[in-house]
Amino acid sequence: MNQFIQQLINGLSIGSIYALVALGYTMVYGIIKLINFAHGDILMVGAFAGYITSSVFGLSLFPSIIIAMAFCLLLGVVIERVAYRPLRKAPRITLLITAIGVSFLLEYVMMYFFKADARSYKPDFFITGRIVLGEISIPKDQLFIMACTLVMMIILTLIIRRTKMGRAMRAVSSDRDAALLMGVSVDKTISFTFMLGSALAGAAGVMYGAIFKISPLMGMQPGIKAFVAAIFGGIGSVPGAMLGGLLLGIIETFAAVSSSTMSAYKDAIAFLILVIILLVRPNGLLGKNNAEKV
């Protein structure tokens, strides 16, 4: 039981990061029906922003997270206005190709400035130490990741449910044309959605980079896994993205510790889950079966 609880906490901590990134995927898809494949690379940019603020300017964890969120927030707005807004009425395949192009652009711009070498945060940057509860030893950094993710999810839920812009997001997601007729600024709403998703990805990047090494090509793996988490929970559903990310992290962690063979293939589990979900429940765990408008 102690081992089970220990691995459950490990899964929840990495799943919390997947959930933060999955929220960006699902919010953007819910608003403009776009799978933003550049979202994982925004996480990468956030990781480097945290690395620069901590190693060059000597800032601590919390200021680094805030600055990374602010920088990725601005980056998300620029990407939406420059790359996606001019193509909003274009076929979806055009937007999809553009998203892949933006992903490669971010990767190789960062590679130009930082090269391809992997880097690590300072050892004392993140929270160290462990909390011992009986025979269970919990790293403080994992507790911080879960607590930080929980706070951000609560704030996001309050924004969506209680604010004017949140109501506009729900209106545009439900029916963009009707929202426009009711006086909702669709452009501002879409930009705000990119801002929220990119800020969450920036925070996730700092937390991901504090655990793993960072490089300009690091965004693909967590980005794809977060995309799978969004589909797992139900693409377009904010609670679904949260649930999908946490469940994916738990499943991946338990598969990795079940045997040495499964550990070698733990990254493939995300894609296996994707195939199973698409075959058994294409709308995800909490997704709605909405008919596609023609």
mmCIF file of C-alpha atoms in Angstrom:
data_model
loop_
_atom_site.group_PDB
_atom_site.id
_atom_site.type_symbol
_atom_site.label_atom_id
_atom_site.label_comp_id
_atom_site.label_asym_id
_atom_site.label_seq_id
_atom_site.Cartn_x
_atom_site.Cartn_y
_atom_site.Cartn_z
ATOM 1 C CA MET A 1 0.000 0.000 0.000
ATOM 2 C CA ASN A 2 2.855 2.399 0.798
ATOM 3 C CA GLN A 3 4.419 1.730 -2.590
ATOM 4 C CA PHE A 4 1.039 2.242 -4.242
ATOM 5 C CA ILE A 5 0.522 5.626 -2.573
ATOM 6 C CA GLN A 6 4.069 6.675 -3.451
ATOM 7 C CA GLN A 7 3.593 5.884 -7.130
ATOM 8 C CA LEU A 8 0.141 7.470 -7.111
ATOM 9 C CA ILE A 9 1.705 10.746 -5.962
ATOM 10 C CA ASN A 10 4.373 10.431 -8.664
ATOM 11 C CA GLY A 11 1.658 9.946 -11.266
ATOM 12 C CA LEU A 12 -0.408 12.855 -9.998
ATOM 13 C CA SER A 13 2.584 15.205 -10.125
ATOM 14 C CA ILE A 14 3.502 14.484 -13.761
ATOM 15 C CA GLY A 15 -0.189 14.230 -14.625
ATOM 16 C CA SER A 16 -0.700 17.729 -13.200
ATOM 17 C CA ILE A 17 1.757 19.086 -15.769
ATOM 18 C CA TYR A 18 -0.017 17.215 -18.566
ATOM 19 C CA ALA A 19 -3.312 18.637 -17.325
ATOM 20 C CA LEU A 20 -2.075 22.247 -17.444
ATOM 21 C CA VAL A 21 -0.930 21.838 -21.043
ATOM 22 C CA ALA A 22 -4.061 19.891 -21.991
ATOM 23 C CA LEU A 23 -6.182 22.816 -20.806
ATOM 24 C CA GLY A 24 -4.619 24.990 -23.502
ATOM 25 C CA TYR A 25 -5.377 22.412 -26.171
ATOM 26 C CA THR A 26 -8.965 21.963 -25.104
ATOM 27 C CA MET A 27 -9.776 25.675 -24.667
ATOM 28 C CA VAL A 28 -8.425 26.615 -28.106
ATOM 29 C CA TYR A 29 -10.230 23.691 -29.712
ATOM 30 C CA GLY A 30 -13.448 24.601 -27.932
ATOM 31 C CA ILE A 31 -13.294 28.163 -29.285
ATOM 32 C CA ILE A 32 -11.997 27.843 -32.863
ATOM 33 C CA LYS A 33 -11.825 24.053 -33.402
ATOM 34 C CA LEU A 34 -8.041 24.182 -33.861
ATOM 35 C CA ILE A 35 -5.555 21.609 -32.595
ATOM 36 C CA ASN A 36 -2.695 23.940 -31.737
ATOM 37 C CA PHE A 37 0.286 21.639 -32.195
ATOM 38 C CA ALA A 38 2.606 24.531 -31.310
ATOM 39 C CA HIS A 39 1.309 24.413 -27.736
ATOM 40 C CA GLY A 40 3.933 21.942 -26.548
ATOM 41 C CA ASP A 41 6.644 24.275 -27.816
ATOM 42 C CA ILE A 42 5.144 27.133 -25.815
ATOM 43 C CA LEU A 43 5.808 24.903 -22.801
ATOM 44 C CA MET A 44 9.405 24.652 -24.039
ATOM 45 C CA VAL A 45 9.686 28.446 -24.297
ATOM 46 C CA GLY A 46 8.303 28.739 -20.756
ATOM 47 C CA ALA A 47 10.928 26.279 -19.521
ATOM 48 C CA PHE A 48 13.698 28.373 -21.081
ATOM 49 C CA ALA A 49 12.181 31.579 -19.706
ATOM 50 C CA GLY A 50 12.334 30.085 -16.226
ATOM 51 C CA TYR A 51 15.883 28.875 -16.866
ATOM 52 C CA ILE A 52 17.060 32.349 -17.928
ATOM 53 C CA THR A 53 15.398 34.165 -15.032
ATOM 54 C CA SER A 54 16.868 31.718 -12.515
ATOM 55 C CA SER A 55 20.380 31.179 -13.923
ATOM 56 C CA VAL A 56 21.085 34.620 -15.404
ATOM 57 C CA PHE A 57 19.114 36.928 -13.117
ATOM 58 C CA GLY A 58 19.155 34.729 -10.039
ATOM 59 C CA LEU A 59 15.423 34.860 -9.412
ATOM 60 C CA SER A 60 13.687 32.284 -7.251
ATOM 61 C CA LEU A 61 10.936 29.845 -8.159
ATOM 62 C CA PHE A 62 7.806 31.995 -7.856
ATOM 63 C CA PRO A 63 9.096 35.050 -9.789
ATOM 64 C CA SER A 64 10.422 32.707 -12.480
ATOM 65 C CA ILE A 65 7.015 31.065 -12.884
ATOM 66 C CA ILE A 66 5.252 34.435 -13.078
ATOM 67 C CA ILE A 67 7.702 35.800 -15.660
ATOM 68 C CA ALA A 68 7.480 32.598 -17.720
ATOM 69 C CA MET A 69 3.685 32.813 -17.660
ATOM 70 C CA ALA A 70 3.772 36.482 -18.723
ATOM 71 C CA PHE A 71 6.233 35.822 -21.542
ATOM 72 C CA CYS A 72 4.278 32.821 -22.862
ATOM 73 C CA LEU A 73 1.050 34.808 -22.544
ATOM 74 C CA LEU A 74 2.442 37.460 -24.892
ATOM 75 C CA LEU A 75 3.846 34.784 -27.183
ATOM 76 C CA GLY A 76 0.420 33.126 -27.429
ATOM 77 C CA VAL A 77 -1.203 36.425 -28.422
ATOM 78 C CA VAL A 78 1.443 37.074 -31.092
ATOM 79 C CA ILE A 79 1.069 33.565 -32.533
ATOM 80 C CA GLU A 80 -2.712 33.885 -32.670
ATOM 81 C CA ARG A 81 -2.661 37.285 -34.363
ATOM 82 C CA VAL A 82 0.163 36.610 -36.817
ATOM 83 C CA ALA A 83 -0.302 32.954 -37.714
ATOM 84 C CA TYR A 84 -3.917 31.965 -37.005
ATOM 85 C CA ARG A 85 -6.139 35.033 -37.255
ATOM 86 C CA PRO A 86 -5.484 35.674 -40.988
ATOM 87 C CA LEU A 87 -6.409 32.043 -41.707
ATOM 88 C CA ARG A 88 -9.495 31.843 -39.520
ATOM 89 C CA LYS A 89 -11.842 31.343 -42.477
ATOM 90 C CA ALA A 90 -9.467 29.005 -44.289
ATOM 91 C CA PRO A 91 -9.997 25.213 -44.336
ATOM 92 C CA ARG A 92 -9.074 23.480 -41.101
ATOM 93 C CA ILE A 93 -6.270 21.549 -42.762
ATOM 94 C CA THR A 94 -4.619 24.899 -43.533
ATOM 95 C CA LEU A 95 -4.740 25.888 -39.861
ATOM 96 C CA LEU A 96 -3.393 22.491 -38.863
ATOM 97 C CA ILE A 97 -0.438 22.786 -41.236
ATOM 98 C CA THR A 98 0.175 26.320 -39.978
ATOM 99 C CA ALA A 99 0.222 25.075 -36.377
ATOM 100 C CA ILE A 100 2.846 22.471 -37.283
ATOM 101 C CA GLY A 101 4.859 25.181 -39.039
ATOM 102 C CA VAL A 102 4.695 27.442 -35.971
ATOM 103 C CA SER A 103 5.888 24.509 -33.869
ATOM 104 C CA PHE A 104 8.975 24.010 -36.036
ATOM 105 C CA LEU A 105 9.600 27.760 -36.122
ATOM 106 C CA LEU A 106 9.644 28.005 -32.328
ATOM 107 C CA GLU A 107 11.916 24.977 -32.018
ATOM 108 C CA TYR A 108 14.537 26.180 -34.456
ATOM 109 C CA VAL A 109 14.479 29.799 -33.358
ATOM 110 C CA MET A 110 15.224 28.584 -29.838
ATOM 111 C CA MET A 111 17.867 26.210 -31.212
ATOM 112 C CA TYR A 112 19.539 29.143 -32.989
ATOM 113 C CA PHE A 113 19.884 31.045 -29.718
ATOM 114 C CA PHE A 114 20.462 28.175 -27.275
ATOM 115 C CA LYS A 115 21.871 25.396 -29.507
ATOM 116 C CA ALA A 116 20.691 21.812 -29.112
ATOM 117 C CA ASP A 117 22.444 21.118 -25.812
ATOM 118 C CA ALA A 118 20.308 19.932 -22.913
ATOM 119 C CA ARG A 119 20.393 22.121 -19.823
ATOM 120 C CA SER A 120 19.342 21.703 -16.207
ATOM 121 C CA TYR A 121 18.023 24.186 -13.683
ATOM 122 C CA LYS A 122 20.141 25.000 -10.654
ATOM 123 C CA PRO A 123 19.906 22.238 -8.015
ATOM 124 C CA ASP A 124 18.574 24.676 -5.417
ATOM 125 C CA PHE A 125 16.048 26.330 -7.749
ATOM 126 C CA PHE A 126 13.143 24.046 -6.976
ATOM 127 C CA ILE A 127 11.755 23.088 -3.592
ATOM 128 C CA THR A 128 13.884 20.388 -1.984
ATOM 129 C CA GLY A 129 13.343 17.991 0.878
ATOM 130 C CA ARG A 130 10.704 15.413 1.682
ATOM 131 C CA ILE A 131 7.686 15.115 3.948
ATOM 132 C CA VAL A 132 7.562 11.846 5.852
ATOM 133 C CA LEU A 133 4.149 10.481 6.821
ATOM 134 C CA GLY A 134 4.698 7.162 8.542
ATOM 135 C CA GLU A 135 6.430 4.948 5.988
ATOM 136 C CA ILE A 136 5.528 7.232 3.087
ATOM 137 C CA SER A 137 8.101 9.787 1.954
ATOM 138 C CA ILE A 138 6.736 12.498 -0.337
ATOM 139 C CA PRO A 139 9.063 14.908 -2.175
ATOM 140 C CA LYS A 140 8.102 18.524 -1.547
ATOM 141 C CA ASP A 141 8.550 19.410 -5.212
ATOM 142 C CA GLN A 142 5.794 16.973 -6.191
ATOM 143 C CA LEU A 143 3.463 18.432 -3.588
ATOM 144 C CA PHE A 144 4.235 21.911 -4.902
ATOM 145 C CA ILE A 145 3.451 20.880 -8.486
ATOM 146 C CA MET A 146 0.114 19.383 -7.467
ATOM 147 C CA ALA A 147 -0.794 22.350 -5.267
ATOM 148 C CA CYS A 148 0.211 24.875 -7.927
ATOM 149 C CA THR A 149 -1.785 23.016 -10.563
ATOM 150 C CA LEU A 150 -4.829 22.839 -8.298
ATOM 151 C CA VAL A 151 -4.697 26.585 -7.621
ATOM 152 C CA MET A 152 -4.363 27.404 -11.318
ATOM 153 C CA MET A 153 -7.241 25.110 -12.243
ATOM 154 C CA ILE A 154 -9.472 26.729 -9.617
ATOM 155 C CA ILE A 155 -8.568 30.208 -10.876
ATOM 156 C CA LEU A 156 -9.225 29.124 -14.474
ATOM 157 C CA THR A 157 -12.605 27.671 -13.514
ATOM 158 C CA LEU A 158 -13.555 30.894 -11.738
ATOM 159 C CA ILE A 159 -12.507 32.943 -14.776
ATOM 160 C CA ILE A 160 -14.585 30.801 -17.111
ATOM 161 C CA ARG A 161 -17.633 30.625 -14.843
ATOM 162 C CA ARG A 162 -17.701 33.995 -13.057
ATOM 163 C CA THR A 163 -16.182 36.655 -15.333
ATOM 164 C CA LYS A 164 -17.531 38.544 -18.324
ATOM 165 C CA MET A 165 -14.738 37.270 -20.560
ATOM 166 C CA GLY A 166 -15.400 33.736 -19.352
ATOM 167 C CA ARG A 167 -19.049 34.046 -20.373
ATOM 168 C CA ALA A 168 -17.873 35.354 -23.741
ATOM 169 C CA MET A 169 -15.626 32.311 -24.123
ATOM 170 C CA ARG A 170 -18.526 29.979 -23.445
ATOM 171 C CA ALA A 171 -20.749 31.899 -25.844
ATOM 172 C CA VAL A 172 -18.206 31.819 -28.681
ATOM 173 C CA SER A 173 -17.566 28.134 -28.038
ATOM 174 C CA SER A 174 -21.294 27.389 -28.233
ATOM 175 C CA ASP A 175 -22.147 29.497 -31.301
ATOM 176 C CA ARG A 176 -19.688 32.039 -32.687
ATOM 177 C CA ASP A 177 -22.150 33.731 -35.045
ATOM 178 C CA ALA A 178 -24.815 34.137 -32.356
ATOM 179 C CA ALA A 179 -22.206 35.511 -29.944
ATOM 180 C CA LEU A 180 -21.124 38.039 -32.552
ATOM 181 C CA LEU A 181 -24.724 39.176 -33.035
ATOM 182 C CA MET A 182 -25.048 39.618 -29.283
ATOM 183 C CA GLY A 183 -22.120 42.052 -29.264
ATOM 184 C CA VAL A 184 -19.360 39.691 -28.138
ATOM 185 C CA SER A 185 -15.933 40.586 -29.542
ATOM 186 C CA VAL A 186 -14.878 37.283 -31.068
ATOM 187 C CA ASP A 187 -11.319 38.432 -31.798
ATOM 188 C CA LYS A 188 -10.724 39.567 -28.215
ATOM 189 C CA THR A 189 -12.256 36.378 -26.867
ATOM 190 C CA ILE A 190 -10.044 34.163 -29.004
ATOM 191 C CA SER A 191 -6.948 36.180 -28.073
ATOM 192 C CA PHE A 192 -7.873 35.896 -24.400
ATOM 193 C CA THR A 193 -8.229 32.123 -24.778
ATOM 194 C CA PHE A 194 -4.748 31.872 -26.281
ATOM 195 C CA MET A 195 -3.451 34.065 -23.459
ATOM 196 C CA LEU A 196 -4.871 31.773 -20.779
ATOM 197 C CA GLY A 197 -3.703 28.553 -22.411
ATOM 198 C CA SER A 198 -0.213 29.895 -23.127
ATOM 199 C CA ALA A 199 0.203 31.217 -19.573
ATOM 200 C CA LEU A 200 -0.668 27.790 -18.157
ATOM 201 C CA ALA A 201 1.787 26.161 -20.566
ATOM 202 C CA GLY A 202 4.487 28.591 -19.400
ATOM 203 C CA ALA A 203 3.947 27.598 -15.767
ATOM 204 C CA ALA A 204 3.955 23.929 -16.746
ATOM 205 C CA GLY A 205 7.227 24.473 -18.615
ATOM 206 C CA VAL A 206 9.009 25.773 -15.528
ATOM 207 C CA MET A 207 7.762 22.870 -13.414
ATOM 208 C CA TYR A 208 8.593 20.348 -16.136
ATOM 209 C CA GLY A 209 12.036 21.867 -16.606
ATOM 210 C CA ALA A 210 12.732 21.737 -12.875
ATOM 211 C CA ILE A 211 12.248 17.946 -12.988
ATOM 212 C CA PHE A 212 13.720 17.055 -16.382
ATOM 213 C CA LYS A 213 16.422 18.540 -18.575
ATOM 214 C CA ILE A 214 15.372 21.175 -21.091
ATOM 215 C CA SER A 215 16.266 21.597 -24.760
ATOM 216 C CA PRO A 216 14.725 23.341 -27.797
ATOM 217 C CA LEU A 217 13.192 20.035 -28.888
ATOM 218 C CA MET A 218 11.765 19.074 -25.508
ATOM 219 C CA GLY A 219 8.232 20.345 -26.166
ATOM 220 C CA MET A 220 7.116 17.590 -28.515
ATOM 221 C CA GLN A 221 6.845 14.760 -26.004
ATOM 222 C CA PRO A 222 4.874 16.524 -23.230
ATOM 223 C CA GLY A 223 2.879 18.351 -25.909
ATOM 224 C CA ILE A 224 1.754 15.135 -27.588
ATOM 225 C CA LYS A 225 0.982 13.524 -24.241
ATOM 226 C CA ALA A 226 -1.074 16.531 -23.191
ATOM 227 C CA PHE A 227 -2.929 16.339 -26.507
ATOM 228 C CA VAL A 228 -3.711 12.687 -25.770
ATOM 229 C CA ALA A 229 -4.850 13.725 -22.283
ATOM 230 C CA ALA A 230 -7.204 16.308 -23.799
ATOM 231 C CA ILE A 231 -8.732 13.657 -26.079
ATOM 232 C CA PHE A 232 -8.820 11.154 -23.218
ATOM 233 C CA GLY A 233 -10.853 13.515 -21.059
ATOM 234 C CA GLY A 234 -12.914 14.900 -23.935
ATOM 235 C CA ILE A 235 -11.510 17.544 -26.256
ATOM 236 C CA GLY A 236 -13.274 20.850 -25.653
ATOM 237 C CA SER A 237 -14.087 19.991 -22.032
ATOM 238 C CA VAL A 238 -12.082 21.833 -19.352
ATOM 239 C CA PRO A 239 -12.881 19.290 -16.583
ATOM 240 C CA GLY A 240 -12.108 16.558 -19.103
ATOM 241 C CA ALA A 241 -8.645 17.994 -19.783
ATOM 242 C CA MET A 242 -7.937 18.073 -16.050
ATOM 243 C CA LEU A 243 -9.146 14.506 -15.566
ATOM 244 C CA GLY A 244 -7.392 13.213 -18.669
ATOM 245 C CA GLY A 245 -4.041 14.700 -17.678
ATOM 246 C CA LEU A 246 -4.156 13.272 -14.165
ATOM 247 C CA LEU A 247 -5.259 9.824 -15.349
ATOM 248 C CA LEU A 248 -2.609 9.714 -18.067
ATOM 249 C CA GLY A 249 0.112 10.567 -15.560
ATOM 250 C CA ILE A 250 -1.105 7.865 -13.159
ATOM 251 C CA ILE A 251 -1.385 5.199 -15.869
ATOM 252 C CA GLU A 252 2.044 6.058 -17.274
ATOM 253 C CA THR A 253 3.685 5.939 -13.841
ATOM 254 C CA PHE A 254 2.189 2.614 -12.804
ATOM 255 C CA ALA A 255 3.049 1.091 -16.172
ATOM 256 C CA ALA A 256 6.653 2.228 -15.776
ATOM 257 C CA VAL A 257 7.057 0.554 -12.366
ATOM 258 C CA SER A 258 5.131 -2.606 -13.216
ATOM 259 C CA SER A 259 8.061 -4.200 -15.057
ATOM 260 C CA SER A 260 11.321 -3.327 -16.768
ATOM 261 C CA THR A 261 9.765 -4.148 -20.129
ATOM 262 C CA MET A 262 6.834 -1.787 -19.619
ATOM 263 C CA SER A 263 9.204 0.910 -18.368
ATOM 264 C CA ALA A 264 11.025 0.907 -21.695
ATOM 265 C CA TYR A 265 7.747 1.461 -23.532
ATOM 266 C CA LYS A 266 5.993 3.809 -21.108
ATOM 267 C CA ASP A 267 5.975 6.681 -23.607
ATOM 268 C CA ALA A 268 4.056 4.521 -26.075
ATOM 269 C CA ILE A 269 1.239 4.082 -23.568
ATOM 270 C CA ALA A 270 -0.096 7.551 -24.376
ATOM 271 C CA PHE A 271 -0.561 6.564 -28.003
ATOM 272 C CA LEU A 272 -2.128 3.233 -27.032
ATOM 273 C CA ILE A 273 -4.632 5.131 -24.881
ATOM 274 C CA LEU A 274 -5.324 7.455 -27.822
ATOM 275 C CA VAL A 275 -6.128 4.515 -30.110
ATOM 276 C CA ILE A 276 -8.350 2.830 -27.518
ATOM 277 C CA ILE A 277 -10.272 6.025 -26.754
ATOM 278 C CA LEU A 278 -10.825 6.776 -30.436
ATOM 279 C CA LEU A 279 -12.143 3.245 -30.964
ATOM 280 C CA VAL A 280 -14.258 2.862 -27.824
ATOM 281 C CA ARG A 281 -15.300 6.395 -26.867
ATOM 282 C CA PRO A 282 -14.277 8.964 -29.507
ATOM 283 C CA ASN A 283 -15.733 11.856 -27.475
ATOM 284 C CA GLY A 284 -13.577 11.100 -24.439
ATOM 285 C CA LEU A 285 -14.598 10.513 -20.847
ATOM 286 C CA LEU A 286 -16.396 13.838 -20.351
ATOM 287 C CA GLY A 287 -16.812 14.939 -23.960
ATOM 288 C CA LYS A 288 -20.191 15.681 -25.489
ATOM 289 C CA ASN A 289 -21.489 14.035 -28.628
ATOM 290 C CA ASN A 290 -22.178 17.184 -30.642
ATOM 291 C CA ALA A 291 -23.074 16.759 -34.272
ATOM 292 C CA GLU A 292 -20.707 18.503 -36.664
ATOM 293 C CA LYS A 293 -22.251 21.460 -38.470
ATOM 294 C CA VAL A 294 -22.081 21.276 -42.239
#
